[in-house]
């Protein structure tokens, strides 16, 4: 186990309120990026990125994988969480301690104490790919927040209202930024605009997003 105070350092970050219970933590994960990327490489080797199919029969443009007790999946039958990776037939890789502590520390910094995520959806964006507006509502416990960590090239995070057509704000996110939302903002629509050409010194022409959720009631 790693020290419990790994993320309780004097590292400074800017906190920006983007909703009543939604917070942007600029650079919160920045000083731990090498550690996170090393763990990410190990996860990918066990459960590779894949392009899932939506219930409507479309293939998602972004690559996806998971770690943790539960993994989010999509196919023609719908969206759901599974304990087994349907590609490998084995359990999803365990969530690294570093991932867990980052998610808990970010949630606490945003006002959500005692967050215990058991699922981490990992999205890989290439140049030109996007994520359409959607709600995170497949989780049985909506009292738990969402913690979203940006790695790699920049993106524009769209944060909307409770209807797809509601007014949205565009939030540029960069390597190391974390967005946390929950409470009254938990079911707001959100998405990622098409990724513009850019290069990250380690990840190259791609963006990785870690989304931490509580997928079970237990």
PDB file of C-alpha atoms in Angstrom:
ATOM      1  CA  UNK A   1       0.000   0.000   0.000  1.00  0.00           C
ATOM      2  CA  UNK A   2       1.107   3.578  -0.660  1.00  0.00           C
ATOM      3  CA  UNK A   3       1.041   6.236   2.085  1.00  0.00           C
ATOM      4  CA  UNK A   4      -2.432   7.588   2.778  1.00  0.00           C
ATOM      5  CA  UNK A   5      -1.089  11.148   2.581  1.00  0.00           C
ATOM      6  CA  UNK A   6       0.230  10.769  -0.976  1.00  0.00           C
ATOM      7  CA  UNK A   7      -2.065  13.490  -2.275  1.00  0.00           C
ATOM      8  CA  UNK A   8      -2.113  15.548   0.917  1.00  0.00           C
ATOM      9  CA  UNK A   9       0.865  17.738   0.031  1.00  0.00           C
ATOM     10  CA  UNK A  10       1.496  21.445  -0.373  1.00  0.00           C
ATOM     11  CA  UNK A  11       0.929  21.184  -4.110  1.00  0.00           C
ATOM     12  CA  UNK A  12      -1.090  24.240  -5.110  1.00  0.00           C
ATOM     13  CA  UNK A  13      -3.979  24.199  -7.520  1.00  0.00           C
ATOM     14  CA  UNK A  14      -6.722  26.585  -8.547  1.00  0.00           C
ATOM     15  CA  UNK A  15     -10.306  25.744  -7.684  1.00  0.00           C
ATOM     16  CA  UNK A  16     -13.072  27.096  -9.910  1.00  0.00           C
ATOM     17  CA  UNK A  17     -16.778  26.690  -9.144  1.00  0.00           C
ATOM     18  CA  UNK A  18     -18.564  25.688 -12.372  1.00  0.00           C
ATOM     19  CA  UNK A  19     -21.893  24.747 -10.778  1.00  0.00           C
ATOM     20  CA  UNK A  20     -23.631  24.756  -7.410  1.00  0.00           C
ATOM     21  CA  UNK A  21     -21.911  21.471  -6.575  1.00  0.00           C
ATOM     22  CA  UNK A  22     -19.449  21.209  -9.444  1.00  0.00           C
ATOM     23  CA  UNK A  23     -15.781  22.193  -9.148  1.00  0.00           C
ATOM     24  CA  UNK A  24     -12.871  22.434 -11.567  1.00  0.00           C
ATOM     25  CA  UNK A  25      -9.545  21.680  -9.868  1.00  0.00           C
ATOM     26  CA  UNK A  26      -6.866  23.088 -12.167  1.00  0.00           C
ATOM     27  CA  UNK A  27      -3.700  21.003 -12.148  1.00  0.00           C
ATOM     28  CA  UNK A  28      -4.809  18.883  -9.202  1.00  0.00           C
ATOM     29  CA  UNK A  29      -3.315  15.671 -10.651  1.00  0.00           C
ATOM     30  CA  UNK A  30      -0.358  17.304 -12.386  1.00  0.00           C
ATOM     31  CA  UNK A  31       2.421  16.341  -9.997  1.00  0.00           C
ATOM     32  CA  UNK A  32       1.364  12.679 -10.073  1.00  0.00           C
ATOM     33  CA  UNK A  33       1.006  12.253 -13.833  1.00  0.00           C
ATOM     34  CA  UNK A  34       4.011   9.972 -14.313  1.00  0.00           C
ATOM     35  CA  UNK A  35       2.709   7.609 -11.656  1.00  0.00           C
ATOM     36  CA  UNK A  36      -0.783   7.591 -13.178  1.00  0.00           C
ATOM     37  CA  UNK A  37       0.508   6.995 -16.709  1.00  0.00           C
ATOM     38  CA  UNK A  38       2.671   4.085 -15.568  1.00  0.00           C
ATOM     39  CA  UNK A  39      -0.339   2.427 -13.947  1.00  0.00           C
ATOM     40  CA  UNK A  40      -2.444   3.156 -17.017  1.00  0.00           C
ATOM     41  CA  UNK A  41       0.045   1.295 -19.209  1.00  0.00           C
ATOM     42  CA  UNK A  42      -0.275  -1.788 -16.994  1.00  0.00           C
ATOM     43  CA  UNK A  43      -4.075  -1.648 -17.115  1.00  0.00           C
ATOM     44  CA  UNK A  44      -4.092  -1.419 -20.906  1.00  0.00           C
ATOM     45  CA  UNK A  45      -1.930  -4.527 -21.184  1.00  0.00           C
ATOM     46  CA  UNK A  46      -4.503  -6.542 -19.188  1.00  0.00           C
ATOM     47  CA  UNK A  47      -7.697  -5.022 -20.641  1.00  0.00           C
ATOM     48  CA  UNK A  48      -6.901  -3.287 -23.953  1.00  0.00           C
ATOM     49  CA  UNK A  49      -8.790  -0.293 -25.268  1.00  0.00           C
ATOM     50  CA  UNK A  50     -11.702  -1.188 -27.534  1.00  0.00           C
ATOM     51  CA  UNK A  51     -14.449   0.610 -29.469  1.00  0.00           C
ATOM     52  CA  UNK A  52     -17.794  -0.382 -27.992  1.00  0.00           C
ATOM     53  CA  UNK A  53     -21.129  -0.532 -29.796  1.00  0.00           C
ATOM     54  CA  UNK A  54     -24.059   1.604 -28.659  1.00  0.00           C
ATOM     55  CA  UNK A  55     -27.620   0.243 -28.261  1.00  0.00           C
ATOM     56  CA  UNK A  56     -28.411   2.041 -31.521  1.00  0.00           C
ATOM     57  CA  UNK A  57     -25.791  -0.004 -33.363  1.00  0.00           C
ATOM     58  CA  UNK A  58     -23.170   2.706 -33.725  1.00  0.00           C
ATOM     59  CA  UNK A  59     -19.495   2.166 -32.943  1.00  0.00           C
ATOM     60  CA  UNK A  60     -18.077   4.662 -30.455  1.00  0.00           C
ATOM     61  CA  UNK A  61     -15.196   6.720 -31.847  1.00  0.00           C
ATOM     62  CA  UNK A  62     -13.290   6.785 -28.561  1.00  0.00           C
ATOM     63  CA  UNK A  63     -11.444   3.801 -27.146  1.00  0.00           C
ATOM     64  CA  UNK A  64     -12.565   2.508 -23.753  1.00  0.00           C
ATOM     65  CA  UNK A  65     -11.371   0.230 -20.984  1.00  0.00           C
ATOM     66  CA  UNK A  66     -11.904   0.024 -17.217  1.00  0.00           C
ATOM     67  CA  UNK A  67     -10.322  -0.810 -13.917  1.00  0.00           C
ATOM     68  CA  UNK A  68     -11.869  -1.502 -10.550  1.00  0.00           C
ATOM     69  CA  UNK A  69     -14.496  -3.890  -9.248  1.00  0.00           C
ATOM     70  CA  UNK A  70     -16.909  -2.799 -11.966  1.00  0.00           C
ATOM     71  CA  UNK A  71     -16.470  -1.717 -15.568  1.00  0.00           C
ATOM     72  CA  UNK A  72     -18.876   0.274 -17.721  1.00  0.00           C
ATOM     73  CA  UNK A  73     -19.816  -1.433 -20.980  1.00  0.00           C
ATOM     74  CA  UNK A  74     -22.074  -0.805 -23.950  1.00  0.00           C
ATOM     75  CA  UNK A  75     -23.529  -3.123 -26.598  1.00  0.00           C
ATOM     76  CA  UNK A  76     -26.718  -3.579 -28.606  1.00  0.00           C
ATOM     77  CA  UNK A  77     -28.523  -4.652 -25.423  1.00  0.00           C
ATOM     78  CA  UNK A  78     -27.777  -1.434 -23.551  1.00  0.00           C
ATOM     79  CA  UNK A  79     -25.422   0.199 -21.069  1.00  0.00           C
ATOM     80  CA  UNK A  80     -24.402  -1.635 -17.915  1.00  0.00           C
ATOM     81  CA  UNK A  81     -21.668  -2.336 -15.405  1.00  0.00           C
ATOM     82  CA  UNK A  82     -19.990  -5.741 -15.407  1.00  0.00           C
ATOM     83  CA  UNK A  83     -17.426  -7.352 -13.123  1.00  0.00           C
ATOM     84  CA  UNK A  84     -15.970  -9.286 -16.075  1.00  0.00           C
ATOM     85  CA  UNK A  85     -14.273  -7.749 -19.097  1.00  0.00           C
ATOM     86  CA  UNK A  86     -16.328  -9.082 -22.053  1.00  0.00           C
ATOM     87  CA  UNK A  87     -13.249  -9.001 -24.295  1.00  0.00           C
ATOM     88  CA  UNK A  88     -10.865 -10.992 -22.074  1.00  0.00           C
ATOM     89  CA  UNK A  89     -13.429 -13.000 -20.108  1.00  0.00           C
ATOM     90  CA  UNK A  90     -11.546 -12.094 -16.917  1.00  0.00           C
ATOM     91  CA  UNK A  91     -12.182  -9.570 -14.123  1.00  0.00           C
ATOM     92  CA  UNK A  92     -11.254  -5.982 -14.877  1.00  0.00           C
ATOM     93  CA  UNK A  93      -7.807  -4.967 -13.567  1.00  0.00           C
ATOM     94  CA  UNK A  94      -7.793  -3.828  -9.969  1.00  0.00           C
ATOM     95  CA  UNK A  95      -7.973  -0.097  -9.395  1.00  0.00           C
ATOM     96  CA  UNK A  96      -4.449   1.067  -8.469  1.00  0.00           C
ATOM     97  CA  UNK A  97      -4.083   2.639  -5.032  1.00  0.00           C
ATOM     98  CA  UNK A  98      -2.828   5.805  -6.703  1.00  0.00           C
ATOM     99  CA  UNK A  99      -6.030   6.084  -8.758  1.00  0.00           C
ATOM    100  CA  UNK A 100      -8.199   5.553  -5.689  1.00  0.00           C
ATOM    101  CA  UNK A 101      -6.411   8.109  -3.545  1.00  0.00           C
ATOM    102  CA  UNK A 102      -6.434  10.705  -6.318  1.00  0.00           C
ATOM    103  CA  UNK A 103     -10.188  10.262  -6.782  1.00  0.00           C
ATOM    104  CA  UNK A 104     -10.860  10.479  -3.051  1.00  0.00           C
ATOM    105  CA  UNK A 105      -8.594  13.491  -2.570  1.00  0.00           C
ATOM    106  CA  UNK A 106     -10.178  15.360  -5.483  1.00  0.00           C
ATOM    107  CA  UNK A 107     -13.684  14.560  -4.262  1.00  0.00           C
ATOM    108  CA  UNK A 108     -12.814  15.777  -0.784  1.00  0.00           C
ATOM    109  CA  UNK A 109     -11.290  18.993  -2.174  1.00  0.00           C
ATOM    110  CA  UNK A 110     -14.573  19.579  -4.021  1.00  0.00           C
ATOM    111  CA  UNK A 111     -16.678  19.055  -0.897  1.00  0.00           C
ATOM    112  CA  UNK A 112     -17.557  15.366  -1.246  1.00  0.00           C
ATOM    113  CA  UNK A 113     -16.047  13.506   1.687  1.00  0.00           C
ATOM    114  CA  UNK A 114     -15.988   9.718   2.023  1.00  0.00           C
ATOM    115  CA  UNK A 115     -16.166   8.996  -1.712  1.00  0.00           C
ATOM    116  CA  UNK A 116     -15.267   5.355  -2.390  1.00  0.00           C
ATOM    117  CA  UNK A 117     -15.251   4.697  -6.155  1.00  0.00           C
ATOM    118  CA  UNK A 118     -15.395   1.091  -7.324  1.00  0.00           C
ATOM    119  CA  UNK A 119     -15.274   1.795 -11.073  1.00  0.00           C
ATOM    120  CA  UNK A 120     -12.906   3.787 -13.266  1.00  0.00           C
ATOM    121  CA  UNK A 121     -13.886   4.209 -16.904  1.00  0.00           C
ATOM    122  CA  UNK A 122     -10.865   5.071 -19.040  1.00  0.00           C
ATOM    123  CA  UNK A 123     -11.502   6.850 -22.345  1.00  0.00           C
ATOM    124  CA  UNK A 124      -8.906   7.409 -25.074  1.00  0.00           C
ATOM    125  CA  UNK A 125      -9.534  10.239 -27.526  1.00  0.00           C
ATOM    126  CA  UNK A 126      -7.710  10.592 -30.834  1.00  0.00           C
ATOM    127  CA  UNK A 127      -7.652  13.807 -32.866  1.00  0.00           C
ATOM    128  CA  UNK A 128     -11.147  14.634 -34.112  1.00  0.00           C
ATOM    129  CA  UNK A 129     -13.041  12.319 -31.754  1.00  0.00           C
ATOM    130  CA  UNK A 130     -15.666  13.543 -29.327  1.00  0.00           C
ATOM    131  CA  UNK A 131     -18.148  12.413 -26.696  1.00  0.00           C
ATOM    132  CA  UNK A 132     -21.734  13.511 -27.232  1.00  0.00           C
ATOM    133  CA  UNK A 133     -23.767  15.087 -24.459  1.00  0.00           C
ATOM    134  CA  UNK A 134     -25.002  12.496 -21.991  1.00  0.00           C
ATOM    135  CA  UNK A 135     -25.895  11.932 -18.351  1.00  0.00           C
ATOM    136  CA  UNK A 136     -24.101   9.532 -16.005  1.00  0.00           C
ATOM    137  CA  UNK A 137     -27.194   7.743 -14.707  1.00  0.00           C
ATOM    138  CA  UNK A 138     -26.391   4.026 -14.874  1.00  0.00           C
ATOM    139  CA  UNK A 139     -25.216   4.023 -11.253  1.00  0.00           C
ATOM    140  CA  UNK A 140     -27.666   2.918  -8.510  1.00  0.00           C
ATOM    141  CA  UNK A 141     -26.263   5.395  -5.963  1.00  0.00           C
ATOM    142  CA  UNK A 142     -26.597   8.889  -7.402  1.00  0.00           C
ATOM    143  CA  UNK A 143     -25.510  10.451  -4.108  1.00  0.00           C
ATOM    144  CA  UNK A 144     -21.887   9.673  -5.013  1.00  0.00           C
ATOM    145  CA  UNK A 145     -20.081  12.275  -7.153  1.00  0.00           C
ATOM    146  CA  UNK A 146     -18.296  11.890 -10.471  1.00  0.00           C
ATOM    147  CA  UNK A 147     -14.543  12.571 -10.590  1.00  0.00           C
ATOM    148  CA  UNK A 148     -13.103  13.208 -14.059  1.00  0.00           C
ATOM    149  CA  UNK A 149      -9.328  13.438 -14.611  1.00  0.00           C
ATOM    150  CA  UNK A 150      -7.837  14.835 -17.844  1.00  0.00           C
ATOM    151  CA  UNK A 151      -4.489  13.593 -19.182  1.00  0.00           C
ATOM    152  CA  UNK A 152      -2.745  14.286 -22.470  1.00  0.00           C
ATOM    153  CA  UNK A 153      -3.708  16.913 -25.040  1.00  0.00           C
ATOM    154  CA  UNK A 154      -6.279  19.626 -24.230  1.00  0.00           C
ATOM    155  CA  UNK A 155     -10.021  19.278 -24.701  1.00  0.00           C
ATOM    156  CA  UNK A 156     -13.181  21.320 -24.244  1.00  0.00           C
ATOM    157  CA  UNK A 157     -15.536  19.884 -21.636  1.00  0.00           C
ATOM    158  CA  UNK A 158     -19.177  20.840 -22.125  1.00  0.00           C
ATOM    159  CA  UNK A 159     -21.246  21.140 -18.941  1.00  0.00           C
ATOM    160  CA  UNK A 160     -24.963  21.616 -19.503  1.00  0.00           C
ATOM    161  CA  UNK A 161     -28.253  21.407 -17.689  1.00  0.00           C
ATOM    162  CA  UNK A 162     -30.781  18.687 -17.009  1.00  0.00           C
ATOM    163  CA  UNK A 163     -32.100  18.631 -20.572  1.00  0.00           C
ATOM    164  CA  UNK A 164     -29.920  17.973 -23.599  1.00  0.00           C
ATOM    165  CA  UNK A 165     -31.035  21.268 -25.140  1.00  0.00           C
ATOM    166  CA  UNK A 166     -30.248  23.362 -22.050  1.00  0.00           C
ATOM    167  CA  UNK A 167     -27.590  26.061 -22.151  1.00  0.00           C
ATOM    168  CA  UNK A 168     -24.032  24.748 -21.844  1.00  0.00           C
ATOM    169  CA  UNK A 169     -20.744  26.199 -20.707  1.00  0.00           C
ATOM    170  CA  UNK A 170     -17.499  25.249 -22.451  1.00  0.00           C
ATOM    171  CA  UNK A 171     -14.611  24.517 -20.102  1.00  0.00           C
ATOM    172  CA  UNK A 172     -11.094  24.064 -21.546  1.00  0.00           C
ATOM    173  CA  UNK A 173      -9.353  21.229 -19.696  1.00  0.00           C
ATOM    174  CA  UNK A 174      -5.653  20.463 -19.736  1.00  0.00           C
ATOM    175  CA  UNK A 175      -3.287  17.742 -18.602  1.00  0.00           C
ATOM    176  CA  UNK A 176      -3.729  17.267 -14.845  1.00  0.00           C
ATOM    177  CA  UNK A 177      -7.073  19.059 -14.515  1.00  0.00           C
ATOM    178  CA  UNK A 178      -9.844  17.380 -12.510  1.00  0.00           C
ATOM    179  CA  UNK A 179     -13.578  18.126 -12.585  1.00  0.00           C
ATOM    180  CA  UNK A 180     -15.844  16.900  -9.784  1.00  0.00           C
ATOM    181  CA  UNK A 181     -19.616  17.145  -9.802  1.00  0.00           C
ATOM    182  CA  UNK A 182     -22.381  15.682  -7.654  1.00  0.00           C
ATOM    183  CA  UNK A 183     -25.309  16.623  -5.464  1.00  0.00           C
ATOM    184  CA  UNK A 184     -27.725  18.889  -7.301  1.00  0.00           C
ATOM    185  CA  UNK A 185     -25.422  18.837 -10.358  1.00  0.00           C
ATOM    186  CA  UNK A 186     -25.045  15.048 -10.475  1.00  0.00           C
ATOM    187  CA  UNK A 187     -27.326  14.482 -13.502  1.00  0.00           C
ATOM    188  CA  UNK A 188     -26.234  17.404 -15.634  1.00  0.00           C
ATOM    189  CA  UNK A 189     -25.557  16.645 -19.290  1.00  0.00           C
ATOM    190  CA  UNK A 190     -21.888  16.793 -20.245  1.00  0.00           C
ATOM    191  CA  UNK A 191     -19.610  15.858 -23.117  1.00  0.00           C
ATOM    192  CA  UNK A 192     -16.378  16.545 -24.978  1.00  0.00           C
ATOM    193  CA  UNK A 193     -16.143  18.630 -28.161  1.00  0.00           C
ATOM    194  CA  UNK A 194     -14.048  17.254 -31.065  1.00  0.00           C
ATOM    195  CA  UNK A 195     -10.404  17.052 -30.054  1.00  0.00           C
ATOM    196  CA  UNK A 196      -8.212  19.534 -31.899  1.00  0.00           C
ATOM    197  CA  UNK A 197      -4.735  18.624 -33.236  1.00  0.00           C
ATOM    198  CA  UNK A 198      -2.060  18.843 -30.566  1.00  0.00           C
ATOM    199  CA  UNK A 199       0.800  16.805 -29.139  1.00  0.00           C
ATOM    200  CA  UNK A 200       1.528  15.853 -25.541  1.00  0.00           C
ATOM    201  CA  UNK A 201       5.124  15.172 -24.568  1.00  0.00           C
ATOM    202  CA  UNK A 202       4.326  11.671 -23.270  1.00  0.00           C
ATOM    203  CA  UNK A 203       0.942  10.641 -24.667  1.00  0.00           C
ATOM    204  CA  UNK A 204       1.445  12.110 -28.124  1.00  0.00           C
ATOM    205  CA  UNK A 205      -1.649  12.949 -30.165  1.00  0.00           C
ATOM    206  CA  UNK A 206      -4.196  11.621 -27.712  1.00  0.00           C
ATOM    207  CA  UNK A 207      -6.168  12.477 -24.632  1.00  0.00           C
ATOM    208  CA  UNK A 208      -6.919  10.093 -21.776  1.00  0.00           C
ATOM    209  CA  UNK A 209      -9.777  10.630 -19.356  1.00  0.00           C
ATOM    210  CA  UNK A 210     -10.242   8.784 -16.078  1.00  0.00           C
ATOM    211  CA  UNK A 211     -13.827   8.830 -14.791  1.00  0.00           C
ATOM    212  CA  UNK A 212     -14.322   7.579 -11.257  1.00  0.00           C
ATOM    213  CA  UNK A 213     -17.788   6.464 -10.165  1.00  0.00           C
ATOM    214  CA  UNK A 214     -19.572   4.499  -7.465  1.00  0.00           C
ATOM    215  CA  UNK A 215     -21.244   1.706  -9.445  1.00  0.00           C
ATOM    216  CA  UNK A 216     -22.653  -0.376  -6.576  1.00  0.00           C
ATOM    217  CA  UNK A 217     -24.763   0.188  -3.479  1.00  0.00           C
ATOM    218  CA  UNK A 218     -22.641  -2.028  -1.227  1.00  0.00           C
TER     219      UNK A 218
END
